[in-house]
Tab-separated table of C-alpha atoms in Angstrom:
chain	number	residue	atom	x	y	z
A	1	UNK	CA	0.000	0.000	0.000
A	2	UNK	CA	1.138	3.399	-0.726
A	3	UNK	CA	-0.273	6.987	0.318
A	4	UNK	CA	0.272	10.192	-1.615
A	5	UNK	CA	-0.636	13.686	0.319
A	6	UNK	CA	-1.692	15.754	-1.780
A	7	UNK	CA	-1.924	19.904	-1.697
A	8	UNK	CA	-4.063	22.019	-3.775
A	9	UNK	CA	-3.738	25.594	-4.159
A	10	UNK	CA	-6.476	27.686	-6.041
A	11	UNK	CA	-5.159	29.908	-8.786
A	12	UNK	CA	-8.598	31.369	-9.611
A	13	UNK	CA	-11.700	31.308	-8.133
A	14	UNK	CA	-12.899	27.106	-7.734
A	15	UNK	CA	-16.743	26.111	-8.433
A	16	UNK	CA	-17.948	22.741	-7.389
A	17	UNK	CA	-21.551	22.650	-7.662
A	18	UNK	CA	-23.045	19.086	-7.848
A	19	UNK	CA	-26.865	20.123	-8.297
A	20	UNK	CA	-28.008	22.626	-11.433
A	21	UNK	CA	-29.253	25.906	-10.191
A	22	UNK	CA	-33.399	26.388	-9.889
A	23	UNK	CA	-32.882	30.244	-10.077
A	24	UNK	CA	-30.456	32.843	-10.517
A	25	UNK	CA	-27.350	31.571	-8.080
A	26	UNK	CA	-25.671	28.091	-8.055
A	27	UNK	CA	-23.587	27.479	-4.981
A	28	UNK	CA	-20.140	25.846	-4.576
A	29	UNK	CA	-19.256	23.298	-1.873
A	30	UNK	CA	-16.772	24.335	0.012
A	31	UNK	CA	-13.985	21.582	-0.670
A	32	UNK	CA	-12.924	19.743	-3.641
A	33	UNK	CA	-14.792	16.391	-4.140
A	34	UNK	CA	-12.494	13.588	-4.018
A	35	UNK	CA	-14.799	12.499	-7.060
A	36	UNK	CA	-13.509	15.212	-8.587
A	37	UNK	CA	-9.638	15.084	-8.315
A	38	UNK	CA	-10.139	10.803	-9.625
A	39	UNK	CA	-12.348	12.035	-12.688
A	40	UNK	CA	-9.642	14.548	-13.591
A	41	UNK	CA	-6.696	11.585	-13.036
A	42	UNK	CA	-8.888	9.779	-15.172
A	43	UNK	CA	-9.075	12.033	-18.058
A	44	UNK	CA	-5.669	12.643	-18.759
A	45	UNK	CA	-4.918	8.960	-18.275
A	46	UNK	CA	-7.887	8.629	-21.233
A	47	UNK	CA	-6.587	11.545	-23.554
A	48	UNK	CA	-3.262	9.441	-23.684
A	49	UNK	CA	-4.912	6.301	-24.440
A	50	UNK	CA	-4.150	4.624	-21.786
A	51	UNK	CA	-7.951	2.988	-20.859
A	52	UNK	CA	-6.468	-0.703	-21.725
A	53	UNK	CA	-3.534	-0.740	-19.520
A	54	UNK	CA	-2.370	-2.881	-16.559
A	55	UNK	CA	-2.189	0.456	-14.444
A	56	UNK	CA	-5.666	1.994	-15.482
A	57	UNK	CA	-7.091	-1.148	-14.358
A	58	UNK	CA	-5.514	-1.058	-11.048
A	59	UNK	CA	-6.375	2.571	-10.230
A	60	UNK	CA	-10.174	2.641	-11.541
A	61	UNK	CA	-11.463	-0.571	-12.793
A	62	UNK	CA	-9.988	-2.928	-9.707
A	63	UNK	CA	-11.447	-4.485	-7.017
A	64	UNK	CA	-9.346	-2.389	-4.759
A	65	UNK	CA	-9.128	0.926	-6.444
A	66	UNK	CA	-7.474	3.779	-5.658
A	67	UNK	CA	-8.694	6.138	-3.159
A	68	UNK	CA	-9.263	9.681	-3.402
A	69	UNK	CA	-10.126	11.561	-0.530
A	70	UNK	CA	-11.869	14.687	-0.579
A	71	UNK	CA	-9.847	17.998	-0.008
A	72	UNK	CA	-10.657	19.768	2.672
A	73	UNK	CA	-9.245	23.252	3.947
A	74	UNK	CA	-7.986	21.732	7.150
A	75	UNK	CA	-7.322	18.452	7.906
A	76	UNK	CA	-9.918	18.043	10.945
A	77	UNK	CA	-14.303	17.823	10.570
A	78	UNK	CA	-16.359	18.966	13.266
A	79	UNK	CA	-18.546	16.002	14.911
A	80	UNK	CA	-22.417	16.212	14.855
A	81	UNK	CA	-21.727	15.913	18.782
A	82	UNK	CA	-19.980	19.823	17.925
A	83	UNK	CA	-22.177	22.723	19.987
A	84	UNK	CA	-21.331	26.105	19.764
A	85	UNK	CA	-22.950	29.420	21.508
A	86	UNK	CA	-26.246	30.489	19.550
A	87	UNK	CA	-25.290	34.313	20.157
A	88	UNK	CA	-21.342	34.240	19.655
A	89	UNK	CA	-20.954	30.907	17.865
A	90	UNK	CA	-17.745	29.764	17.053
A	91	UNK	CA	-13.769	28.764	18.041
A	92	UNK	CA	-12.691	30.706	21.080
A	93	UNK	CA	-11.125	34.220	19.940
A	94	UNK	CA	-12.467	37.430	18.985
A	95	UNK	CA	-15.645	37.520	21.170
A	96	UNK	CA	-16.780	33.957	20.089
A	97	UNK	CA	-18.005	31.761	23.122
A	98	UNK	CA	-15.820	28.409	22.275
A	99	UNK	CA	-16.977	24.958	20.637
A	100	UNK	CA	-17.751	22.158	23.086
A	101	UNK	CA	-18.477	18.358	22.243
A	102	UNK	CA	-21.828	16.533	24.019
A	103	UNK	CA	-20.682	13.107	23.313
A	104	UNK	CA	-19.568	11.976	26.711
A	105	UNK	CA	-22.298	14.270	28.703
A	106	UNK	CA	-25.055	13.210	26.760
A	107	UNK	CA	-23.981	9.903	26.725
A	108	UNK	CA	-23.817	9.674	30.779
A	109	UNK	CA	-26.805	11.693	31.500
A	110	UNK	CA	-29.075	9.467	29.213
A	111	UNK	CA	-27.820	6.477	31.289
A	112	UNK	CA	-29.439	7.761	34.476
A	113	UNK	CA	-31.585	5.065	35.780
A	114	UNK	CA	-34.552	6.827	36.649
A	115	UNK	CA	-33.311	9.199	33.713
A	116	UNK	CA	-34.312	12.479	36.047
A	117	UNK	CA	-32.682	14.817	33.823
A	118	UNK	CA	-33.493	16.478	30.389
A	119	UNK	CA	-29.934	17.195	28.538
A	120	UNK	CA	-29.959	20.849	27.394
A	121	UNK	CA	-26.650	22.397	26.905
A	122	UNK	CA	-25.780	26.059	28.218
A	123	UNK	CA	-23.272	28.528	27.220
A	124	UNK	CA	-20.813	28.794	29.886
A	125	UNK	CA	-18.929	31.495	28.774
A	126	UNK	CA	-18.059	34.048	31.346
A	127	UNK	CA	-19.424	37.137	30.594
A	128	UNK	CA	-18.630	40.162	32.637
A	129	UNK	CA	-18.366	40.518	36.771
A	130	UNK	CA	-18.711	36.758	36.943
A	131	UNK	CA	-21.797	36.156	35.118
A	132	UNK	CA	-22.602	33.226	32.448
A	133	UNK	CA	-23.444	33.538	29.170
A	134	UNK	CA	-26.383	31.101	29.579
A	135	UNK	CA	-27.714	30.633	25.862
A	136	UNK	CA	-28.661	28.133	23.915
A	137	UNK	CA	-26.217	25.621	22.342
A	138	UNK	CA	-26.625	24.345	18.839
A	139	UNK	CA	-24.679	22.261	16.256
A	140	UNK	CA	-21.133	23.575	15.073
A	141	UNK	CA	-20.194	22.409	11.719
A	142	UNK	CA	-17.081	23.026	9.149
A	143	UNK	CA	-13.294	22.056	9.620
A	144	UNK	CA	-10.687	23.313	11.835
A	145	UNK	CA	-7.000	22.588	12.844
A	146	UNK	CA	-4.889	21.828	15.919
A	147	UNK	CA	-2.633	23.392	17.774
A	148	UNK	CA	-1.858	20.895	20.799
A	149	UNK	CA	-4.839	21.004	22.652
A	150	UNK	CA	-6.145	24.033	21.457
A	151	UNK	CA	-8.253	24.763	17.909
A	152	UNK	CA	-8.040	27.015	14.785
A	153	UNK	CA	-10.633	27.186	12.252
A	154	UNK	CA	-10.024	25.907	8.520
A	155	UNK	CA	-12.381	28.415	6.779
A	156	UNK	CA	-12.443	28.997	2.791
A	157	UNK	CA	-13.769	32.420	1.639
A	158	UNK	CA	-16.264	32.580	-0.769
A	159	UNK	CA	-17.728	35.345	-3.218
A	160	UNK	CA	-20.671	35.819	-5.544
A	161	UNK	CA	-19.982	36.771	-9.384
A	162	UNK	CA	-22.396	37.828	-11.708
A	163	UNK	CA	-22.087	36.630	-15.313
A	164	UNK	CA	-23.975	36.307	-18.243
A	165	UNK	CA	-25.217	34.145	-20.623
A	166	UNK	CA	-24.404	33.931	-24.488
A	167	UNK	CA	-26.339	33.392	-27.440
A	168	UNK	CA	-24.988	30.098	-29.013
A	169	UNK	CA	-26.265	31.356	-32.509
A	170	UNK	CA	-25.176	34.836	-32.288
A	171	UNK	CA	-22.324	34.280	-29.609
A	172	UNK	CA	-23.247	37.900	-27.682
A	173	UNK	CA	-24.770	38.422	-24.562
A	174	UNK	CA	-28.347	37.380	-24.386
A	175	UNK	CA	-31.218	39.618	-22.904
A	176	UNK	CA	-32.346	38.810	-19.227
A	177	UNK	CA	-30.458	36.077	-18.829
A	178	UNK	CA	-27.429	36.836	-15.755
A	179	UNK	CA	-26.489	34.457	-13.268
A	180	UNK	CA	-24.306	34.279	-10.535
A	181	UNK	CA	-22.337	31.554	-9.139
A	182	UNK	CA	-21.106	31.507	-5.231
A	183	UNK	CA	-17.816	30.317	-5.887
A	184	UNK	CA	-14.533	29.300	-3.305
A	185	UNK	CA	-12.085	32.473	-3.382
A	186	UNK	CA	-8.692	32.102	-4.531
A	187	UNK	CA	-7.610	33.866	-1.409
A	188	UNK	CA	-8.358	35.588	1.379
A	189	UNK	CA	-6.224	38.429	3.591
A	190	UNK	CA	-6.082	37.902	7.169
A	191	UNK	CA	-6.026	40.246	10.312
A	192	UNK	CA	-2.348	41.438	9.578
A	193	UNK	CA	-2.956	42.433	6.150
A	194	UNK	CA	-0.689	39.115	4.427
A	195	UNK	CA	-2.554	37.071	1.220
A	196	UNK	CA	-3.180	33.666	1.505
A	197	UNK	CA	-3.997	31.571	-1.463
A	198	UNK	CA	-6.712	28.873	-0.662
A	199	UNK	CA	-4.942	25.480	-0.093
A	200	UNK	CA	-6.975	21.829	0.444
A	201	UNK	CA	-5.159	18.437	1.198
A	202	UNK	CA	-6.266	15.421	0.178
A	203	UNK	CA	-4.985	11.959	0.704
A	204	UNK	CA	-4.951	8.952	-1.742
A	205	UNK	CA	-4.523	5.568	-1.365
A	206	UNK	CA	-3.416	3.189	-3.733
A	207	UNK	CA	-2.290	-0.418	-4.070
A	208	UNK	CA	-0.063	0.199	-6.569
A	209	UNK	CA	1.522	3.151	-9.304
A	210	UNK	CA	1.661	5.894	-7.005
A	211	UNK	CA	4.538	7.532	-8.588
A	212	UNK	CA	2.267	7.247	-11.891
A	213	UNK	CA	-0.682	8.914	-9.971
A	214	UNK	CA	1.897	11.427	-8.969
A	215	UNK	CA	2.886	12.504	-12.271
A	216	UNK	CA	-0.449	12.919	-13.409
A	217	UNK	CA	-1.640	14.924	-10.541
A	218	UNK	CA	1.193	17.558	-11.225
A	219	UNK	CA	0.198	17.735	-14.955
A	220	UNK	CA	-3.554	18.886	-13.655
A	221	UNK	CA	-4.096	22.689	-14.503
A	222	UNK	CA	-8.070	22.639	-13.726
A	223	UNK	CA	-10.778	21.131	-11.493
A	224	UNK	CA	-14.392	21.765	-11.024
A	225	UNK	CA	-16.649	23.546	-13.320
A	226	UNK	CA	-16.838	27.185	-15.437
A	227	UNK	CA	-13.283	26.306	-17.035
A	228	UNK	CA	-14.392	28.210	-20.208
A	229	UNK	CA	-15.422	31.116	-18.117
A	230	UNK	CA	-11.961	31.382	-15.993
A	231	UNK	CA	-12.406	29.426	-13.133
A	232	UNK	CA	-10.855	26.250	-11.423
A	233	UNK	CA	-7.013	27.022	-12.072
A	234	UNK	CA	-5.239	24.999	-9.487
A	235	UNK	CA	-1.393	23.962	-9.056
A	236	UNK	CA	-1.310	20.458	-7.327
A	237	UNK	CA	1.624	19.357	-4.879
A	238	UNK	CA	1.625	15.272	-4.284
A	239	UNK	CA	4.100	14.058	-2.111
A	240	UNK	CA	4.923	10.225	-0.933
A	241	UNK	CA	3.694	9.435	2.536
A	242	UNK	CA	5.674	6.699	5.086
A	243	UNK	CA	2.962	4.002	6.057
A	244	UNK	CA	3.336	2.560	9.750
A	245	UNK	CA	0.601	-0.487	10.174
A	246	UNK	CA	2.349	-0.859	13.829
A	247	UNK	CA	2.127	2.979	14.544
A	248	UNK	CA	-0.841	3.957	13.051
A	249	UNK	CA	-2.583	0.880	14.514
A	250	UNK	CA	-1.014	2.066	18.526
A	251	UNK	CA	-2.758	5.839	17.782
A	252	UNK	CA	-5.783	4.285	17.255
A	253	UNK	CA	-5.373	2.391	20.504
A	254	UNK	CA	-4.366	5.575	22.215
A	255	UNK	CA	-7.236	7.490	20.993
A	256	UNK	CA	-9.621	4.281	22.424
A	257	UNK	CA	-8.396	4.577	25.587
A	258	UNK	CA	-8.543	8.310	26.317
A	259	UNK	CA	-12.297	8.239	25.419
A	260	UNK	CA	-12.698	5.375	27.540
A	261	UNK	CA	-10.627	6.960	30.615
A	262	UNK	CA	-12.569	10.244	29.673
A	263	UNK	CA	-16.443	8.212	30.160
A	264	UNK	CA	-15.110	6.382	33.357
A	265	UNK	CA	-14.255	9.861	34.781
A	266	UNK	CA	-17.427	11.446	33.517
A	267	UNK	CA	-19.373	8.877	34.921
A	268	UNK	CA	-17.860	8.563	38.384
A	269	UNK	CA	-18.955	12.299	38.972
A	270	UNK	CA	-22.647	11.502	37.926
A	271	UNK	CA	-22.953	8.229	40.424
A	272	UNK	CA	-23.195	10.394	43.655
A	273	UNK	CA	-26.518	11.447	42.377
A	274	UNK	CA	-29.728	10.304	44.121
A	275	UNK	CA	-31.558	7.624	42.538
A	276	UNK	CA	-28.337	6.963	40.030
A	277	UNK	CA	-27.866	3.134	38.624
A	278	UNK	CA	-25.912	1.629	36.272
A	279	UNK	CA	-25.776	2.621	32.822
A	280	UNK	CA	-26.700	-0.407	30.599
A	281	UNK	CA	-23.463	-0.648	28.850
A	282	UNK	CA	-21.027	-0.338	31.897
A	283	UNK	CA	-17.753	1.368	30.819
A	284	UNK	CA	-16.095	-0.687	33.447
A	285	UNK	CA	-17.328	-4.127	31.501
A	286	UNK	CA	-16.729	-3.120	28.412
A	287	UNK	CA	-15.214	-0.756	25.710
A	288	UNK	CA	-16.897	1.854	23.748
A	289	UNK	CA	-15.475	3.918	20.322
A	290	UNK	CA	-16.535	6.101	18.159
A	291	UNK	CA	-16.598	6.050	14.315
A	292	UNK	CA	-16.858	9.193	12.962
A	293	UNK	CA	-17.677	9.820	9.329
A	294	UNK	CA	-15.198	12.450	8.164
A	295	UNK	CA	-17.179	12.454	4.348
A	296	UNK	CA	-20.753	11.308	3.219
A	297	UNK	CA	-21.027	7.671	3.324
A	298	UNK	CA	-23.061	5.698	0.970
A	299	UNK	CA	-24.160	3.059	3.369
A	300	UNK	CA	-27.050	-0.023	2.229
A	301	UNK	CA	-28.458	-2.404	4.469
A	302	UNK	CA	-28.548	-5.695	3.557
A	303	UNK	CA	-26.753	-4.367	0.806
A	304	UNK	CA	-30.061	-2.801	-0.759
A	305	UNK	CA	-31.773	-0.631	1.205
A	306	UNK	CA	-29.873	3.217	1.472
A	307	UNK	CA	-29.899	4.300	5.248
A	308	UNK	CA	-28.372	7.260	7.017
A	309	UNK	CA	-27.457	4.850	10.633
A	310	UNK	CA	-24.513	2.315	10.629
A	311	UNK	CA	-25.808	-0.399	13.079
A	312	UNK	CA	-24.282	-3.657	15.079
A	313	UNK	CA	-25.276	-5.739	11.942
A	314	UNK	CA	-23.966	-3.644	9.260
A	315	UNK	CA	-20.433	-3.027	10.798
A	316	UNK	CA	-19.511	-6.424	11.426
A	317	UNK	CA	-20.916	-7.490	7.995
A	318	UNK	CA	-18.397	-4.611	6.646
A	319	UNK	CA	-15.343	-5.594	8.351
A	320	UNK	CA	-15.864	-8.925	8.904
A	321	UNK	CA	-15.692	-9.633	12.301
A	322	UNK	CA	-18.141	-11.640	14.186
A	323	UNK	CA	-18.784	-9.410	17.782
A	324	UNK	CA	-21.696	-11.085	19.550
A	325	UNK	CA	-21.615	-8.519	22.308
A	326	UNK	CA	-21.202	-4.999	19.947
A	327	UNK	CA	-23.880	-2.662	20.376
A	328	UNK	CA	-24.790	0.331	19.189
A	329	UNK	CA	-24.912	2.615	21.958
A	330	UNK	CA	-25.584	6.245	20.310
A	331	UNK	CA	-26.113	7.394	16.406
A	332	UNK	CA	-25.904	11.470	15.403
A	333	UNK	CA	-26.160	11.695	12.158
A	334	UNK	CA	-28.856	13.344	9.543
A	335	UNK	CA	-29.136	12.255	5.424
A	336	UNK	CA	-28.335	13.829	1.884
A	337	UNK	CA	-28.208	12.885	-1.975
A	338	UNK	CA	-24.928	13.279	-3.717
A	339	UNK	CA	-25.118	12.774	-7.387
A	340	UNK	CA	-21.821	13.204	-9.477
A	341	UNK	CA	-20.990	12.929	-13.200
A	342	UNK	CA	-18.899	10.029	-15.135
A	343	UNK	CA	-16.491	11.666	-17.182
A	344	UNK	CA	-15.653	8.249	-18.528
A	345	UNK	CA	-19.263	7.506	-20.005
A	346	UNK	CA	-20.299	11.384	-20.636
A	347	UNK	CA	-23.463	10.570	-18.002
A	348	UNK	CA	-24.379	11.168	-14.749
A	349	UNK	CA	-24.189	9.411	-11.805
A	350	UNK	CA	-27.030	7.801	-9.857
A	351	UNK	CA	-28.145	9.951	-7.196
A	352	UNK	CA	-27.424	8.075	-3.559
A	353	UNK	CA	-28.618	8.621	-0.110
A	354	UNK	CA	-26.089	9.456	2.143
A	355	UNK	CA	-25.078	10.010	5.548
A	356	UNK	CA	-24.048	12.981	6.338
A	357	UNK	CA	-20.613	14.596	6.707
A	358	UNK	CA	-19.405	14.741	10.735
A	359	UNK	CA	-22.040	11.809	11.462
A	360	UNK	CA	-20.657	9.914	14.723
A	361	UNK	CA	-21.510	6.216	15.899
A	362	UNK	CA	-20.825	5.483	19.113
A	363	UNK	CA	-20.299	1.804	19.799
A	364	UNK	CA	-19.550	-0.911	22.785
A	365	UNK	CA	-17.857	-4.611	23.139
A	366	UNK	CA	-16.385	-6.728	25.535
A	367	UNK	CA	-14.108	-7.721	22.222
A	368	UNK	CA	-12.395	-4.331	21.251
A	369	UNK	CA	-9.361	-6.615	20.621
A	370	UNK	CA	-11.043	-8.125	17.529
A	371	UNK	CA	-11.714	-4.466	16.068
A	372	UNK	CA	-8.395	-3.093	16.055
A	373	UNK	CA	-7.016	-4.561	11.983
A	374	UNK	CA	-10.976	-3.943	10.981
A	375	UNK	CA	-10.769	-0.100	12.530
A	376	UNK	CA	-7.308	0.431	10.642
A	377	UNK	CA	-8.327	-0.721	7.319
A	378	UNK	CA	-11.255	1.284	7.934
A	379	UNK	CA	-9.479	4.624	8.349
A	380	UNK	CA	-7.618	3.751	5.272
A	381	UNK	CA	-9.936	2.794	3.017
A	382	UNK	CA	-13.248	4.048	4.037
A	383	UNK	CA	-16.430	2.701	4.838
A	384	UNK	CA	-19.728	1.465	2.533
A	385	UNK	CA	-20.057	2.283	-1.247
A	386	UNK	CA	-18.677	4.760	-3.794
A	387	UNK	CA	-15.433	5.004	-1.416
A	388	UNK	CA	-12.976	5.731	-4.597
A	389	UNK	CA	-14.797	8.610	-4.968
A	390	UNK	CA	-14.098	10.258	-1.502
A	391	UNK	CA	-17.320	8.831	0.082
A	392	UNK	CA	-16.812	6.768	3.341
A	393	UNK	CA	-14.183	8.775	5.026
A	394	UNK	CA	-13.602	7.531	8.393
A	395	UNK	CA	-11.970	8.616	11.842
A	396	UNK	CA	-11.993	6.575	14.763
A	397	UNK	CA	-12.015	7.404	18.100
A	398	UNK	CA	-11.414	10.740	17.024
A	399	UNK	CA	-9.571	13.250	19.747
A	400	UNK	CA	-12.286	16.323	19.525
A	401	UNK	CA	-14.622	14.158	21.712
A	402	UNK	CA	-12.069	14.563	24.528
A	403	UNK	CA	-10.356	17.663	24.570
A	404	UNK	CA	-13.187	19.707	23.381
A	405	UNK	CA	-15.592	18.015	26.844
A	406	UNK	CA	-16.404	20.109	29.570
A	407	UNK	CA	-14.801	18.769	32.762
A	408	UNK	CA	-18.085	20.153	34.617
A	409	UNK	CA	-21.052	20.420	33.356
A	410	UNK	CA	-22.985	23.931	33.733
């Protein structure tokens, strides 16, 4: 197996909008699609004939294909476990109230046997002379980075541009007919005055031919849509990555175990309460993790049926490990449809239910010994269907769950 990191820097402004506009504006995501970076590979690998080959094969048409993750600003997603202050929302700094993570509260207060009390989150921001912010929490989404134990947000700027259409028979501008994209900015200046072109990393994964992936990557000029019109110029970095199986596999471990430590202590503050039992899957008989879904995940149950929760039955038929006592403890996650379009075939995709980007399982065994080789191949190669494309993107266990928990509740 070999890994390739890859860093994209926007030349001009980048559109990737999967659905055609209803009205005026059409609205970019605001990353690059790993679907998009393979369809690109894909095309210059076509324009120099190269669709018979050994190594076409192996990168698109395998069993095990390459994988092309999608690029993000900043190498860390938000959890749908991610609250943030209703009135200052956002990463501590410049009047904003701080990000906090519900997992392990909500997950301990829900356990209460009678459960005696209703879980709603308050800003506990300290306002002036001592006081307490006091309002209402909701969901914090988008990408950020780290800085030890403390957070930065990965942000891309984006603009609207107005543009017009043009007669195909007369090629000038037609009457009444503008519309205006929301597109990613090339660049944004921050607080001390310095330009910063917009930059996304993306990681791909591939059996085999990685230093042929890498020279096509470089040779890429464009990605995403409006080409004609002077957008999506991008200059792509790859670069080889060392793969660890023993290393990677002992940070996974690591990250297990501080969740685990982090419940234990959680709990052991709630058991002093009156009337408080024993949760029904006892961290002290047992193991829990977390899968969280760092992309939209095509997942099928019973291999059929699209769904938006990953349950006991699904995993184990995934990875293949028989776990009599996994349960699923918790699910956060909401739906969406991703479409896409097959350069290949000149058609598009078929539109897939998916779930949503930040999702987070929460999960428990007495086995967590049998999970650890399924968990690393999972983080490597993703999870359910379409994961080529950048769909399936997993992290396990991941660290925001922990340092981002309040050590007292408010």
């Amino acid at each position: 197996m070999e890994r390739l990191r890859v860093e994209i820097e926007a030349e001009s402004p980048l559109c990737f909008s999967e659905r055609r506009p209803a009205g005026q504006f059409r609205e970019s995501m605001h990353y690059v699609p790993g679907s998009v970076l393979r369809g690109a590979v894909a095309d210059l690998m076509l324009r120099d004939n190269l669709e018979g080959s050994a190594e076409f094969k192996a990168l698109f048409n395998s069993s095990h294909p390459a994988v092309f993750t999608n690029a993000y600003p900043a190498p860390y997603v938000f959890p749908a476990t991610a609250v943030s202050c209703k009135v200052e929302g956002g990463l501590r700094g410049e009047g904003k109230h701080g990000v906090i993570d519900t997992l392990i509260e909500q997950l301990c207060f829900e356990a209460l046997k009678p459960a005696g009390l209703l879980y709603l989150p308050k800003c506990g921001y300290f306002l002036s002379a001592g006081r307490r912010c006091g309002a209402r929490m909701e969901r914090h989404s988008g990408f950020y980075y780290r800085d030890g134990d403390a957070f930065r947000p990965g942000k891309v700027t984006q603009r609207l541009l107005t543009r017009v259409a043009i007669n195909r028979c007369r090629a000038v501008a037609e009457d009444e007919l503008l519309y205006s994209p929301i597109v990613i900015s090339e660049g944004s200046y921050d607080s001390d005055g310095k330009y910063r072109p917009a930059i996304f990393l993306a990681i791909i994964t591939t059996t085999a031919h990685a230093d042929l992936l890498s020279q096509y990557l470089r040779q890429i000029r464009h990605l995403g849509s409006g080409i004609s019109r002077g957008l999506g110029q991008v200059r792509l970095k790859p670069e080889k990555m060392t793969v660890d199986d023993n290393e990677h596999l002992e940070q996974i471990r690591q990250r297990r175990q501080k969740l685990n430590d982090a419940i234990r202590e959680f709990w052991s503050l709630l058991k002093g309460l009156p009337g408080c039992g024993q949760p029904k899957h006892n961290p002290d008989n047992g193991t829990y993790f977390t899968i969280n879904l760092y992309s939209d995940a095509v997942l099928k149950e019973d291999g059929w049926l699209p769904t938006m929760v990953l349950s006991e039955r699904m995993l184990q038929r995934l990875c293949k490990v028989h776990d009599d006592s996994l349960q699923l403890v918790r699910a956060y996650s909401s739906y969406d449809y991703r479409g896409g379009w097959n350069v290949a075939w000149g058609l598009p995709k078929d539109v897939d239910v998916v779930a949503s980007r930040g999702s987070v399982f929460l999960f428990w065994t007495k086995h967590p010994e049998q999970w650890d080789k399924a968990l690393l191949d999972m983080e490597r190669w993703g999870i359910g269907e379409r994961t080529a494309e950048g769909f399936g993107q997993v992290r396990v266990c991941d660290e925001f769950h922990v340092l981002a928990r309040r050590e007292h509740p408010v």
